[in-house]
Amino acid sequence: MYWTGLSPDEARQFLANKDKSKRDKRMGLKEAVQKYVKDGDNIGIGGFVNARQPVATVFEIARQGRKDLTLSFQSAGLAIEYLAGAMALDDSKNNIKRLELAYWAHEAFGISPLFRYLTENNKVELEDWSNYNMSARFKAGSMGLPFIPCRSPLGSDMLKTNRAKIIDCPFTERPIMLLPASHPDIALIHVQEADIYGNCRIQGPLYTCPEISMASAHTIVTCDRLIEHDDMTRYPNRISIPFFSVDAVIEVPFGSYPGNCNGIHYFDEKHIPEFRTACEKFRKGDPVALQKYYDDYVFGVENFAQFIDKIPFEQLQYVQKIEPSTTLEAAFKVLE
Amino acid sequence: MTKYAEDFTAQEMIVVAGSRTLVDNKVVFAGTGLPMVAITLAQLTHSPGIIPVFEAGAVGPSLSRGLPLSVGDSRTTFRANYLLGLNSAFELTQRGFADIGFIGGAEIDPYGNLNSTMMGEFPENYQKPKVRLPGSGGASDMACSCEQTIIIMVHEPRRFNKKLNYITSPGYLDGTPNARWRAGLAGQGPYRVITTKAVLGFDDETKRMKLIATLPGETVKSVQDATGFELIIPSDVYEFEPPTVEEIRLIREAIDPKGYFVRKKIKE
């Protein structure tokens, strides 16, 4: 057995030596990426497809450049497409070495052009799993267990190339799969609300964010808004990620834009196709549109706020207006 | 008297067929795209008590806030009865809470196994596939652990193959008796395959795909001609009832007016 990221024993030892104090963890996103994202890291990507993905943090990684990365996720879209775009344009600055994944595409917005580009040209190493597998692997990591049993997808070809094992259950004597835990070096998580210590309150689906954070050695949290610690601890049951699992907290409004962030904004149905079309042109051999996209929005700006500044205000207002969920405030008024 | 629609697309027909296959008060674990449209149509016509479950975490939401563009987006969560994350949703399927898994597929074989991973030789070209598809997502988990699965897909010869490039989501595996049970699976396997040409099922003994009904405008021959393997054709194959004016109106005006999943051509 080989481990990508930390082995279960390394992960345990790492946490044993970690400063778990409740301290102010605010810092700039640039500093957080400098400090916690290293070449060769296994990165756990939060969110699900194009919802609540850590887009702002990925923009910063692309600006700084990181190499030999392993990306671990269940289903992802925008965040990894942005990293792949940076790699496609200059793989001496950014490159992805390996993917441990269940799905990479954009659902209603279409398939991923750069996933096809990377795989069909053999530029990344692949390990396919199911959504439940990747989620359960993070869960095993967060539980401090080296593996977790799972019933699916027994019978699938996925088991011929991934590290899952099939054993006869010692109790029922029927076949069952065992999945190795995943302990990424760093988790990238975007949430709606966090406090300065790193406590996170997630609205809507949790996806696998709590498990990814608690399985990883480090976690960078970006949040649409920082809230008072007293507000946070008024509802302890609603804290999805506890402070001692988090290393850096950065308030980044629209940090998962142009994706969907429950209660804050819906997908930007103009901007996602604009980016995806540039990626598709690249796959078909024309890099101009993709280079221009990155020059305009990623490399040509200092930080994520400058990217958001370039999106027409009306367009940002619109994605907020069509977000159908009730806001956090409204939900909590009901409780009080 | 029921009024039938005279003008409808293959995509609309498939949604109607999918909707009519669903039964009221069942828990339906929904894949992205056409399954979400079909579930909404079923809720608005014959089965208001269907309980949709989405793999990103939402259980039993109201789909009244608009068609979700993703099984994890905000529209899947409105007035949900339970909402955690992926682990909790898939744990529900393992435990047996999900009656139906409703999934799409790119390539299928006679035993209802599905491929959504890659085209090309496997395992030789796994690391450099001819065409890379998005991957399993939750479909393989649904195919394994929901009690039954309903598959919805475009009917073309190249999508219906004797042997798959890659088995992503298990159906009846090699079709031998109790193959799923022996593999360790919990769910019973594929119940229906709904395509742009037909409604299909599986023979109780051989587990091979059989024709149940032809969709309007299709014949037994046209369905067989579009299938890359021999179908079992029972004597009681019937013609599927065409979409009603009301069903088509609901799809076009209420459920998917912008044509995200319906009318848009399915990826070729």
Coordinates of C-alpha atoms in Angstrom, one line a residue:
Chain A
M1 CA 0.0 0.0 0.0
Y2 CA 1.2 3.5 -0.8
W3 CA -0.2 6.8 0.5
T4 CA -0.6 10.0 -1.3
G5 CA -0.6 13.0 1.1
L6 CA -0.1 11.8 4.7
S7 CA -0.3 8.2 5.8
P8 CA -2.7 7.6 8.7
D9 CA 0.2 7.4 11.2
E10 CA 1.8 10.5 9.8
A11 CA -1.5 12.3 10.0
R12 CA -2.0 11.4 13.6
Q13 CA 1.6 12.4 14.5
F14 CA 1.2 15.7 12.6
L15 CA -1.9 16.6 14.6
A16 CA -0.2 15.5 17.9
N17 CA 2.4 18.2 17.3
K18 CA 0.1 20.9 16.0
D19 CA -0.8 24.1 17.8
K20 CA -4.5 23.8 18.4
S21 CA -4.9 27.1 20.3
K22 CA -7.9 29.3 19.7
R23 CA -6.1 32.2 18.2
D24 CA -6.9 34.9 15.5
K25 CA -6.1 33.2 12.2
R26 CA -7.0 36.0 9.9
M27 CA -4.4 36.7 7.2
G28 CA -4.2 37.6 3.5
L29 CA -5.0 35.0 1.0
K30 CA -1.5 35.5 -0.6
E31 CA 0.2 34.9 2.7
A32 CA -2.0 31.8 3.5
V33 CA -1.1 30.2 0.1
Q34 CA 2.6 31.0 0.6
K35 CA 2.5 29.5 4.0
Y36 CA 0.4 26.4 3.5
V37 CA 0.4 25.3 -0.1
K38 CA 3.7 23.6 -1.2
D39 CA 5.0 22.0 -4.4
G40 CA 4.1 18.3 -4.3
D41 CA 1.1 18.7 -2.0
N42 CA -2.0 16.6 -2.1
I43 CA -4.8 19.2 -2.1
G44 CA -8.3 18.3 -0.9
I45 CA -10.8 20.4 -2.9
G46 CA -14.0 21.5 -1.1
G47 CA -17.4 22.1 -2.6
F48 CA -19.3 20.0 -5.1
V49 CA -19.1 20.4 -8.9
N50 CA -19.5 24.2 -9.3
A51 CA -21.0 24.9 -5.9
R52 CA -19.0 26.5 -3.1
Q53 CA -15.7 25.7 -4.7
P54 CA -12.6 27.4 -3.4
V55 CA -12.2 29.5 -6.5
A56 CA -10.4 32.5 -4.9
T57 CA -7.7 30.3 -3.3
V58 CA -7.1 28.5 -6.6
F59 CA -6.7 31.9 -8.4
E60 CA -4.0 32.8 -5.8
I61 CA -2.3 29.4 -6.3
A62 CA -2.3 29.9 -10.0
R63 CA -0.7 33.4 -9.6
Q64 CA 2.0 32.1 -7.3
G65 CA 2.5 28.8 -9.2
R66 CA 2.7 25.3 -7.7
K67 CA 4.0 22.1 -9.1
D68 CA 3.5 18.3 -8.9
L69 CA 0.2 18.7 -7.2
T70 CA -2.2 15.8 -6.4
L71 CA -5.8 16.9 -6.4
S72 CA -8.3 14.9 -4.3
F73 CA -12.0 15.5 -4.6
Q74 CA -15.4 13.8 -5.2
S75 CA -17.0 16.0 -7.9
A76 CA -15.4 19.2 -9.0
G77 CA -15.6 21.7 -11.8
L78 CA -14.6 25.4 -11.7
A79 CA -11.8 25.3 -9.1
I80 CA -9.8 22.5 -10.8
E81 CA -10.6 23.8 -14.3
Y82 CA -9.0 27.1 -13.3
L83 CA -5.9 25.2 -12.0
A84 CA -5.9 23.1 -15.2
G85 CA -6.1 26.3 -17.3
A86 CA -3.0 27.7 -15.6
M87 CA -1.2 24.5 -16.3
A88 CA -2.4 24.4 -19.9
L89 CA -0.9 27.8 -20.5
D90 CA 2.4 27.2 -18.7
D91 CA 3.1 23.9 -17.1
S92 CA 6.5 25.0 -15.9
K93 CA 4.8 27.3 -13.5
N94 CA 1.7 25.3 -12.5
N95 CA 1.2 21.6 -12.9
I96 CA -1.1 18.8 -11.7
K97 CA 0.6 15.5 -11.4
R98 CA -2.2 13.3 -10.2
L99 CA -6.0 13.2 -9.7
E100 CA -7.9 11.1 -7.2
L101 CA -11.5 11.8 -8.3
A102 CA -15.0 10.7 -9.0
Y103 CA -16.2 13.4 -11.5
W104 CA -14.8 16.4 -13.3
A105 CA -17.3 18.3 -15.5
H106 CA -19.8 21.1 -15.1
E107 CA -23.2 19.3 -15.2
A108 CA -25.7 21.6 -17.1
F109 CA -22.8 23.8 -18.3
G110 CA -21.2 20.9 -20.1
I111 CA -18.2 18.5 -19.9
S112 CA -14.8 19.7 -18.9
P113 CA -12.6 20.6 -21.9
L114 CA -9.4 20.7 -19.9
F115 CA -10.0 17.3 -18.2
R116 CA -10.2 15.9 -21.7
Y117 CA -7.1 17.8 -22.7
L118 CA -5.0 16.6 -19.7
T119 CA -6.1 13.0 -19.8
E120 CA -6.3 12.4 -23.6
N121 CA -2.7 13.7 -23.8
N122 CA -1.6 11.7 -20.8
K123 CA -0.5 14.7 -18.8
V124 CA -1.9 13.6 -15.4
E125 CA -2.0 10.3 -13.5
L126 CA -5.5 9.1 -12.8
E127 CA -7.2 7.2 -10.0
D128 CA -10.9 6.9 -10.4
W129 CA -13.3 6.4 -7.5
S130 CA -17.0 7.0 -7.0
N131 CA -18.5 10.1 -5.2
Y132 CA -19.2 8.0 -2.1
N133 CA -15.7 6.5 -2.2
M134 CA -14.0 9.8 -2.2
S135 CA -16.4 11.1 0.5
A136 CA -15.9 8.0 2.6
R137 CA -12.1 8.2 2.2
F138 CA -12.1 11.7 3.6
K139 CA -14.5 10.5 6.3
A140 CA -12.1 7.6 7.3
G141 CA -9.3 10.2 7.5
S142 CA -11.4 12.5 9.7
M143 CA -12.3 9.5 11.9
G144 CA -8.7 8.6 12.4
L145 CA -9.2 5.2 10.8
P146 CA -6.8 3.8 8.1
F147 CA -9.7 2.5 6.0
I148 CA -13.5 2.3 5.8
P149 CA -15.8 -0.4 4.4
C150 CA -18.1 0.4 1.5
R151 CA -20.6 -1.5 -0.6
S152 CA -20.1 0.4 -3.9
P153 CA -19.0 0.2 -6.6
L154 CA -18.4 -3.6 -6.2
G155 CA -18.3 -5.1 -9.7
S156 CA -17.1 -1.9 -11.3
D157 CA -13.8 -1.6 -13.4
M158 CA -12.8 1.2 -11.0
L159 CA -11.5 -1.4 -8.6
K160 CA -9.1 -2.7 -11.2
T161 CA -7.0 0.5 -11.1
N162 CA -7.6 2.1 -7.7
R163 CA -6.3 1.1 -4.3
A164 CA -9.5 -0.4 -3.0
K165 CA -9.5 -3.9 -1.7
I166 CA -12.2 -6.5 -1.6
I167 CA -12.4 -8.8 1.4
D168 CA -15.0 -11.3 2.7
C169 CA -16.7 -9.5 5.6
P170 CA -15.6 -11.3 8.8
F171 CA -19.2 -11.2 10.1
T172 CA -21.5 -11.7 7.1
E173 CA -18.9 -13.5 5.0
R174 CA -20.1 -11.5 1.9
P175 CA -17.6 -9.5 -0.2
I176 CA -17.1 -5.9 0.9
M177 CA -14.8 -3.1 -0.3
L178 CA -12.2 -1.4 1.9
L179 CA -11.2 2.1 1.0
P180 CA -7.9 3.7 2.1
A181 CA -8.3 6.9 4.1
S182 CA -7.4 10.2 2.4
H183 CA -5.3 12.7 4.4
P184 CA -4.5 15.6 2.1
D185 CA -1.7 18.0 3.0
I186 CA -4.0 20.9 2.6
A187 CA -7.7 21.4 2.4
L188 CA -9.2 24.3 0.5
I189 CA -12.6 25.2 1.7
H190 CA -15.0 28.1 1.0
V191 CA -17.9 28.7 3.4
Q192 CA -20.6 31.4 3.9
E193 CA -19.6 32.3 7.4
A194 CA -16.5 31.9 9.6
D195 CA -15.2 33.5 12.8
I196 CA -11.6 34.7 13.3
Y197 CA -10.6 31.5 15.0
G198 CA -11.7 29.3 12.0
N199 CA -15.1 28.0 13.2
C200 CA -17.2 27.6 10.1
R201 CA -21.0 27.8 9.6
I202 CA -22.0 26.2 6.4
Q203 CA -25.4 26.8 4.9
G204 CA -27.1 24.3 2.6
P205 CA -25.3 21.1 1.7
L206 CA -22.1 20.4 3.6
Y207 CA -20.9 18.3 0.7
T208 CA -17.7 16.7 2.1
C209 CA -16.1 19.9 3.5
P210 CA -16.1 19.0 7.2
E211 CA -14.5 15.6 6.5
I212 CA -11.9 17.0 4.0
S213 CA -10.9 19.7 6.5
M214 CA -10.6 17.3 9.5
A215 CA -8.7 14.7 7.5
S216 CA -6.1 17.2 6.2
A217 CA -2.9 18.4 7.8
H218 CA -3.8 22.1 7.1
T219 CA -7.0 23.9 6.1
I220 CA -7.4 27.3 4.4
V221 CA -10.9 28.7 4.8
T222 CA -12.2 31.5 2.7
C223 CA -15.6 32.9 3.7
D224 CA -18.1 35.3 2.2
R225 CA -18.3 37.0 5.5
L226 CA -16.6 37.0 8.9
I227 CA -19.0 37.0 11.7
E228 CA -18.6 37.6 15.5
H229 CA -17.4 34.7 17.5
D230 CA -20.4 35.2 19.9
D231 CA -22.8 34.9 17.0
M232 CA -21.1 31.7 15.9
T233 CA -21.1 30.0 19.3
R234 CA -24.8 30.9 19.9
Y235 CA -25.6 27.9 17.8
P236 CA -22.9 25.3 18.5
N237 CA -24.8 22.6 16.5
R238 CA -24.5 24.8 13.4
I239 CA -20.7 24.8 13.5
S240 CA -19.7 22.5 10.7
I241 CA -15.9 22.8 11.0
P242 CA -14.3 23.5 14.4
F243 CA -11.6 26.1 14.8
F244 CA -8.8 23.8 15.6
S245 CA -9.1 22.1 12.2
V246 CA -8.4 25.5 10.5
D247 CA -5.1 27.3 9.9
A248 CA -6.0 30.4 8.0
V249 CA -9.2 32.4 7.7
I250 CA -9.7 35.0 4.9
E251 CA -12.8 37.0 4.2
V252 CA -13.3 36.9 0.4
P253 CA -16.8 38.0 -0.7
F254 CA -17.8 36.1 -3.8
G255 CA -15.0 33.6 -3.1
S256 CA -16.7 30.8 -5.0
Y257 CA -17.9 33.0 -7.8
P258 CA -18.8 32.3 -10.7
G259 CA -20.1 29.2 -9.1
N260 CA -23.1 28.9 -6.7
C261 CA -22.8 29.7 -3.0
N262 CA -26.0 28.6 -1.1
G263 CA -27.9 31.6 0.4
I264 CA -25.4 34.1 -1.2
H265 CA -25.5 33.8 -5.0
Y266 CA -26.5 31.5 -7.7
F267 CA -24.3 30.4 -10.7
D268 CA -23.3 33.1 -13.1
E269 CA -24.8 31.7 -16.3
K270 CA -22.9 34.2 -18.4
H271 CA -19.4 34.0 -16.9
I272 CA -19.2 30.2 -16.6
P273 CA -19.8 29.6 -20.3
E274 CA -17.4 32.4 -21.2
F275 CA -14.6 30.6 -19.3
R276 CA -15.6 27.2 -20.5
T277 CA -15.7 28.3 -24.1
A278 CA -12.1 29.6 -23.8
C279 CA -11.1 26.2 -22.4
E280 CA -12.8 24.4 -25.2
K281 CA -11.0 26.5 -27.8
F282 CA -7.7 25.6 -26.1
R283 CA -8.6 21.9 -26.3
K284 CA -9.2 22.3 -30.0
G285 CA -5.8 24.0 -30.5
D286 CA -6.4 27.7 -30.1
P287 CA -4.9 29.1 -26.9
V288 CA -5.7 32.8 -27.5
A289 CA -9.0 33.1 -25.7
L290 CA -7.8 31.2 -22.7
Q291 CA -4.6 33.3 -22.5
K292 CA -6.7 36.4 -22.7
Y293 CA -9.0 35.2 -20.0
Y294 CA -6.1 34.6 -17.6
D295 CA -4.4 37.8 -18.5
D296 CA -7.6 39.7 -17.8
Y297 CA -8.9 37.9 -14.7
V298 CA -6.1 35.8 -13.0
F299 CA -2.6 36.9 -13.8
G300 CA -3.5 40.5 -14.6
V301 CA -4.9 41.2 -11.2
E302 CA -3.3 41.3 -7.7
N303 CA -6.1 39.6 -5.8
F304 CA -9.6 38.2 -6.1
A305 CA -11.3 41.5 -5.3
Q306 CA -9.8 43.0 -8.5
F307 CA -11.3 40.1 -10.5
I308 CA -14.7 40.7 -9.0
D309 CA -14.3 44.4 -9.8
K310 CA -14.1 43.5 -13.4
I311 CA -17.5 41.8 -13.4
P312 CA -20.4 44.2 -14.2
F313 CA -22.2 45.2 -11.0
E314 CA -25.5 44.4 -12.5
Q315 CA -24.3 40.9 -13.2
L316 CA -23.3 40.4 -9.6
Q317 CA -26.6 41.8 -8.4
Y318 CA -28.4 39.4 -10.7
V319 CA -26.7 36.3 -9.4
Q320 CA -27.6 37.4 -5.8
K321 CA -31.1 38.2 -6.7
I322 CA -31.9 34.8 -8.3
E323 CA -30.3 32.8 -5.4
P324 CA -33.5 31.1 -4.2
S325 CA -32.6 29.9 -0.8
T326 CA -33.5 31.9 2.3
T327 CA -30.6 33.8 3.7
L328 CA -28.8 32.9 6.9
E329 CA -30.3 35.8 8.7
A330 CA -33.8 34.9 7.8
A331 CA -33.3 31.3 8.9
F332 CA -32.0 32.3 12.2
K333 CA -34.7 34.8 12.9
V334 CA -37.1 31.9 12.9
L335 CA -35.0 30.1 15.5
E336 CA -35.0 33.1 17.8
Chain B
M1 CA -60.7 12.5 -23.5
T2 CA -56.9 12.9 -23.2
K3 CA -55.5 15.3 -25.7
Y4 CA -52.1 14.1 -27.2
A5 CA -49.4 16.5 -28.2
E6 CA -48.7 16.6 -32.0
D7 CA -45.4 18.3 -31.8
F8 CA -42.7 17.1 -29.4
T9 CA -39.0 16.3 -29.5
A10 CA -37.3 13.1 -28.7
Q11 CA -35.9 14.7 -25.5
E12 CA -39.4 15.7 -24.4
M13 CA -40.7 12.2 -25.1
I14 CA -37.9 10.6 -23.0
V15 CA -38.8 12.9 -20.1
V16 CA -42.5 11.9 -20.3
A17 CA -41.6 8.2 -20.5
G18 CA -39.3 8.7 -17.5
S19 CA -41.9 10.5 -15.5
R20 CA -44.6 7.8 -16.2
T21 CA -42.2 5.1 -15.0
L22 CA -42.0 6.6 -11.6
V23 CA -44.5 5.5 -8.8
D24 CA -45.9 7.8 -6.2
N25 CA -44.5 7.9 -2.6
K26 CA -41.2 6.3 -3.5
V27 CA -37.8 7.7 -2.6
V28 CA -36.1 8.6 -5.8
F29 CA -32.3 9.3 -5.7
A30 CA -31.8 11.6 -8.7
G31 CA -28.9 12.0 -11.0
T32 CA -28.3 15.3 -12.8
G33 CA -30.1 16.3 -16.0
L34 CA -33.1 14.6 -17.4
P35 CA -33.9 12.6 -14.3
M36 CA -34.4 15.8 -12.4
V37 CA -36.8 17.0 -15.1
A38 CA -38.7 13.7 -15.2
I39 CA -39.1 13.7 -11.4
T40 CA -40.6 17.2 -11.4
L41 CA -43.0 16.3 -14.2
A42 CA -44.1 13.2 -12.3
Q43 CA -44.7 15.3 -9.2
L44 CA -46.7 17.8 -11.1
T45 CA -48.9 15.1 -12.9
H46 CA -49.4 11.7 -11.2
S47 CA -47.1 11.4 -8.3
P48 CA -47.0 14.4 -5.9
G49 CA -45.6 12.2 -3.1
I50 CA -42.3 11.3 -4.8
I51 CA -39.5 12.0 -2.4
P52 CA -36.4 13.3 -4.3
V53 CA -33.0 12.8 -2.8
F54 CA -29.8 14.5 -4.1
E55 CA -26.4 13.1 -3.6
A56 CA -24.9 16.4 -2.4
G57 CA -27.2 16.0 0.7
A58 CA -30.7 17.3 0.2
V59 CA -33.6 14.9 1.1
G60 CA -37.2 15.5 0.1
P61 CA -36.9 19.2 -1.0
S62 CA -39.6 21.1 -2.9
L63 CA -38.5 21.6 -6.5
S64 CA -40.6 24.6 -6.8
R65 CA -37.7 27.1 -7.0
G66 CA -36.7 26.2 -10.5
L67 CA -34.9 23.3 -12.2
P68 CA -31.6 22.7 -10.5
L69 CA -28.6 23.0 -12.8
S70 CA -26.6 20.8 -10.5
V71 CA -27.5 18.0 -8.0
G72 CA -25.7 20.1 -5.4
D73 CA -27.1 23.6 -6.1
S74 CA -29.3 25.8 -4.0
R75 CA -32.5 24.8 -5.8
T76 CA -32.1 21.2 -4.5
T77 CA -32.3 22.4 -0.9
F78 CA -35.5 24.5 -0.7
R79 CA -37.6 23.2 2.1
A80 CA -35.6 20.0 2.3
N81 CA -36.6 17.6 5.1
Y82 CA -33.0 16.6 5.9
L83 CA -29.7 18.2 4.7
L84 CA -26.2 17.1 5.4
G85 CA -23.7 16.0 2.8
L86 CA -22.5 13.3 0.4
N87 CA -21.6 10.8 3.0
S88 CA -25.1 11.0 4.7
A89 CA -26.9 10.7 1.3
F90 CA -24.9 7.6 0.2
E91 CA -25.3 6.1 3.6
L92 CA -29.0 6.3 3.1
T93 CA -28.7 4.3 -0.1
Q94 CA -26.6 1.6 1.6
R95 CA -29.1 1.3 4.4
G96 CA -32.0 0.9 2.0
F97 CA -33.8 4.2 2.2
A98 CA -33.6 4.8 -1.6
D99 CA -36.2 2.9 -3.6
I100 CA -35.1 4.1 -7.0
G101 CA -31.8 5.4 -8.4
F102 CA -32.5 7.5 -11.5
I103 CA -29.4 7.9 -13.6
G104 CA -28.2 8.9 -17.1
G105 CA -25.6 6.9 -19.0
A106 CA -23.3 7.3 -22.0
E107 CA -22.8 3.6 -23.0
I108 CA -24.8 0.5 -21.9
D109 CA -24.4 -3.3 -22.5
P110 CA -27.1 -6.1 -22.6
Y111 CA -27.0 -6.6 -18.8
G112 CA -27.5 -2.9 -18.0
N113 CA -23.9 -2.2 -17.0
L114 CA -23.0 1.5 -17.7
N115 CA -19.9 3.3 -18.8
S116 CA -19.4 7.0 -17.9
T117 CA -15.6 6.9 -17.5
M118 CA -13.7 6.4 -20.8
M119 CA -13.6 5.3 -24.4
G120 CA -10.6 3.3 -25.5
E121 CA -8.9 0.0 -24.4
F122 CA -9.1 -0.7 -20.7
P123 CA -6.9 -1.2 -18.8
E124 CA -4.2 -0.6 -21.4
N125 CA -5.2 3.0 -22.2
Y126 CA -6.7 4.0 -18.9
Q127 CA -4.0 6.7 -18.4
K128 CA -4.4 7.9 -22.0
P129 CA -8.0 7.3 -23.1
K130 CA -9.3 7.9 -26.6
V131 CA -12.1 10.0 -25.1
R132 CA -12.3 10.8 -21.4
L133 CA -15.8 11.1 -20.0
P134 CA -16.5 12.9 -16.7
G135 CA -16.3 9.8 -14.5
S136 CA -18.7 8.0 -12.1
G137 CA -19.8 10.8 -9.9
G138 CA -22.4 9.2 -7.7
A139 CA -24.0 7.1 -10.5
S140 CA -22.0 3.9 -9.6
D141 CA -23.0 4.2 -6.0
M142 CA -26.6 4.6 -7.0
A143 CA -26.5 1.7 -9.4
C144 CA -25.0 -0.5 -6.6
S145 CA -27.0 0.5 -3.6
C146 CA -30.4 1.9 -4.5
E147 CA -33.0 -0.9 -4.4
Q148 CA -33.6 -0.5 -8.2
T149 CA -32.3 1.7 -10.9
I150 CA -33.9 3.5 -13.8
I151 CA -31.5 4.5 -16.6
I152 CA -32.3 7.3 -19.1
M153 CA -30.2 7.7 -22.3
V154 CA -30.1 8.5 -26.0
H155 CA -30.7 5.5 -28.2
E156 CA -27.9 5.1 -30.7
P157 CA -26.1 1.9 -31.9
R158 CA -22.7 3.1 -30.6
R159 CA -24.2 3.6 -27.1
F160 CA -25.7 0.1 -27.0
N161 CA -22.7 -2.2 -27.1
K162 CA -22.3 -6.0 -26.5
K163 CA -19.2 -5.1 -24.5
L164 CA -18.4 -1.9 -22.8
N165 CA -15.1 0.0 -22.9
Y166 CA -15.3 0.3 -19.1
I167 CA -17.9 -0.7 -16.5
T168 CA -18.5 2.3 -14.3
S169 CA -21.9 1.5 -12.9
P170 CA -22.8 -2.2 -12.4
G171 CA -26.0 -3.6 -13.8
Y172 CA -26.4 -7.4 -13.8
L173 CA -22.7 -7.7 -14.3
D174 CA -22.1 -10.9 -16.5
G175 CA -25.8 -11.9 -16.2
T176 CA -25.1 -15.2 -14.3
P177 CA -27.6 -16.1 -11.6
N178 CA -27.2 -14.0 -8.4
A179 CA -24.2 -12.1 -9.9
R180 CA -25.0 -9.0 -8.0
W181 CA -25.4 -10.8 -4.7
R182 CA -22.2 -12.7 -5.1
A183 CA -20.3 -9.5 -5.9
G184 CA -21.5 -8.2 -2.5
L185 CA -24.1 -5.7 -3.8
A186 CA -27.2 -4.7 -1.9
G187 CA -29.6 -3.3 -4.5
Q188 CA -31.5 -5.4 -7.0
G189 CA -30.2 -3.7 -10.1
P190 CA -31.6 -2.0 -13.2
Y191 CA -35.4 -2.0 -13.6
R192 CA -35.9 0.1 -16.7
V193 CA -33.9 1.7 -19.5
I194 CA -35.7 4.6 -21.0
T195 CA -34.4 5.9 -24.3
T196 CA -35.3 8.2 -27.1
K197 CA -36.8 5.1 -28.9
A198 CA -38.1 2.7 -26.4
V199 CA -38.8 1.6 -22.8
L200 CA -36.7 -1.5 -22.0
G201 CA -36.4 -3.9 -19.1
F202 CA -34.5 -7.1 -18.3
D203 CA -35.5 -10.8 -18.6
D204 CA -36.0 -12.4 -15.2
E205 CA -34.0 -15.5 -16.1
T206 CA -31.1 -14.3 -18.3
K207 CA -30.9 -10.7 -17.1
R208 CA -30.6 -9.6 -20.7
M209 CA -32.2 -6.5 -22.0
K210 CA -35.7 -6.8 -23.4
L211 CA -38.1 -4.5 -25.2
I212 CA -41.2 -3.5 -23.3
A213 CA -42.6 -0.7 -25.4
T214 CA -41.8 1.3 -28.5
L215 CA -42.1 5.1 -28.3
P216 CA -44.3 7.0 -30.8
G217 CA -42.9 6.8 -34.3
E218 CA -40.7 3.8 -33.6
T219 CA -41.1 0.1 -34.5
V220 CA -39.6 -3.1 -33.0
K221 CA -37.3 -3.1 -36.1
S222 CA -36.2 0.6 -35.7
V223 CA -35.4 0.0 -32.0
Q224 CA -33.5 -3.2 -32.8
D225 CA -31.6 -1.5 -35.6
A226 CA -30.4 1.2 -33.3
T227 CA -29.1 -1.3 -30.7
G228 CA -25.7 -2.8 -31.0
F229 CA -26.8 -6.2 -29.6
E230 CA -29.8 -8.5 -29.9
L231 CA -32.7 -7.5 -27.8
I232 CA -35.2 -10.0 -26.4
I233 CA -38.5 -9.2 -28.1
P234 CA -41.4 -10.6 -26.1
S235 CA -44.8 -11.1 -27.8
D236 CA -46.5 -8.4 -25.7
V237 CA -44.4 -5.4 -26.8
Y238 CA -46.8 -2.4 -27.0
E239 CA -46.7 1.2 -28.3
F240 CA -46.1 3.7 -25.6
E241 CA -48.8 6.3 -25.1
P242 CA -47.8 9.6 -26.7
P243 CA -47.1 12.7 -24.5
T244 CA -50.2 14.7 -23.6
V245 CA -50.6 18.4 -24.4
E246 CA -50.4 19.0 -20.7
E247 CA -47.2 17.1 -20.2
I248 CA -45.4 19.0 -23.0
R249 CA -46.8 22.3 -21.7
L250 CA -45.4 21.6 -18.2
I251 CA -42.0 20.7 -19.6
R252 CA -41.8 23.8 -21.8
E253 CA -43.4 26.4 -19.7
A254 CA -43.0 25.3 -16.1
I255 CA -40.1 22.9 -15.6
D256 CA -37.4 23.7 -18.2
P257 CA -38.4 26.9 -20.0
K258 CA -34.8 27.8 -20.8
G259 CA -34.1 24.4 -22.2
Y260 CA -31.1 23.5 -20.0
F261 CA -31.7 19.8 -20.2
V262 CA -34.6 19.4 -22.6
R263 CA -34.5 20.3 -26.3
K264 CA -30.8 20.9 -25.9
K265 CA -29.1 18.1 -27.8
I266 CA -27.6 15.6 -25.4
K267 CA -23.8 15.6 -25.8
E268 CA -22.7 13.6 -28.8

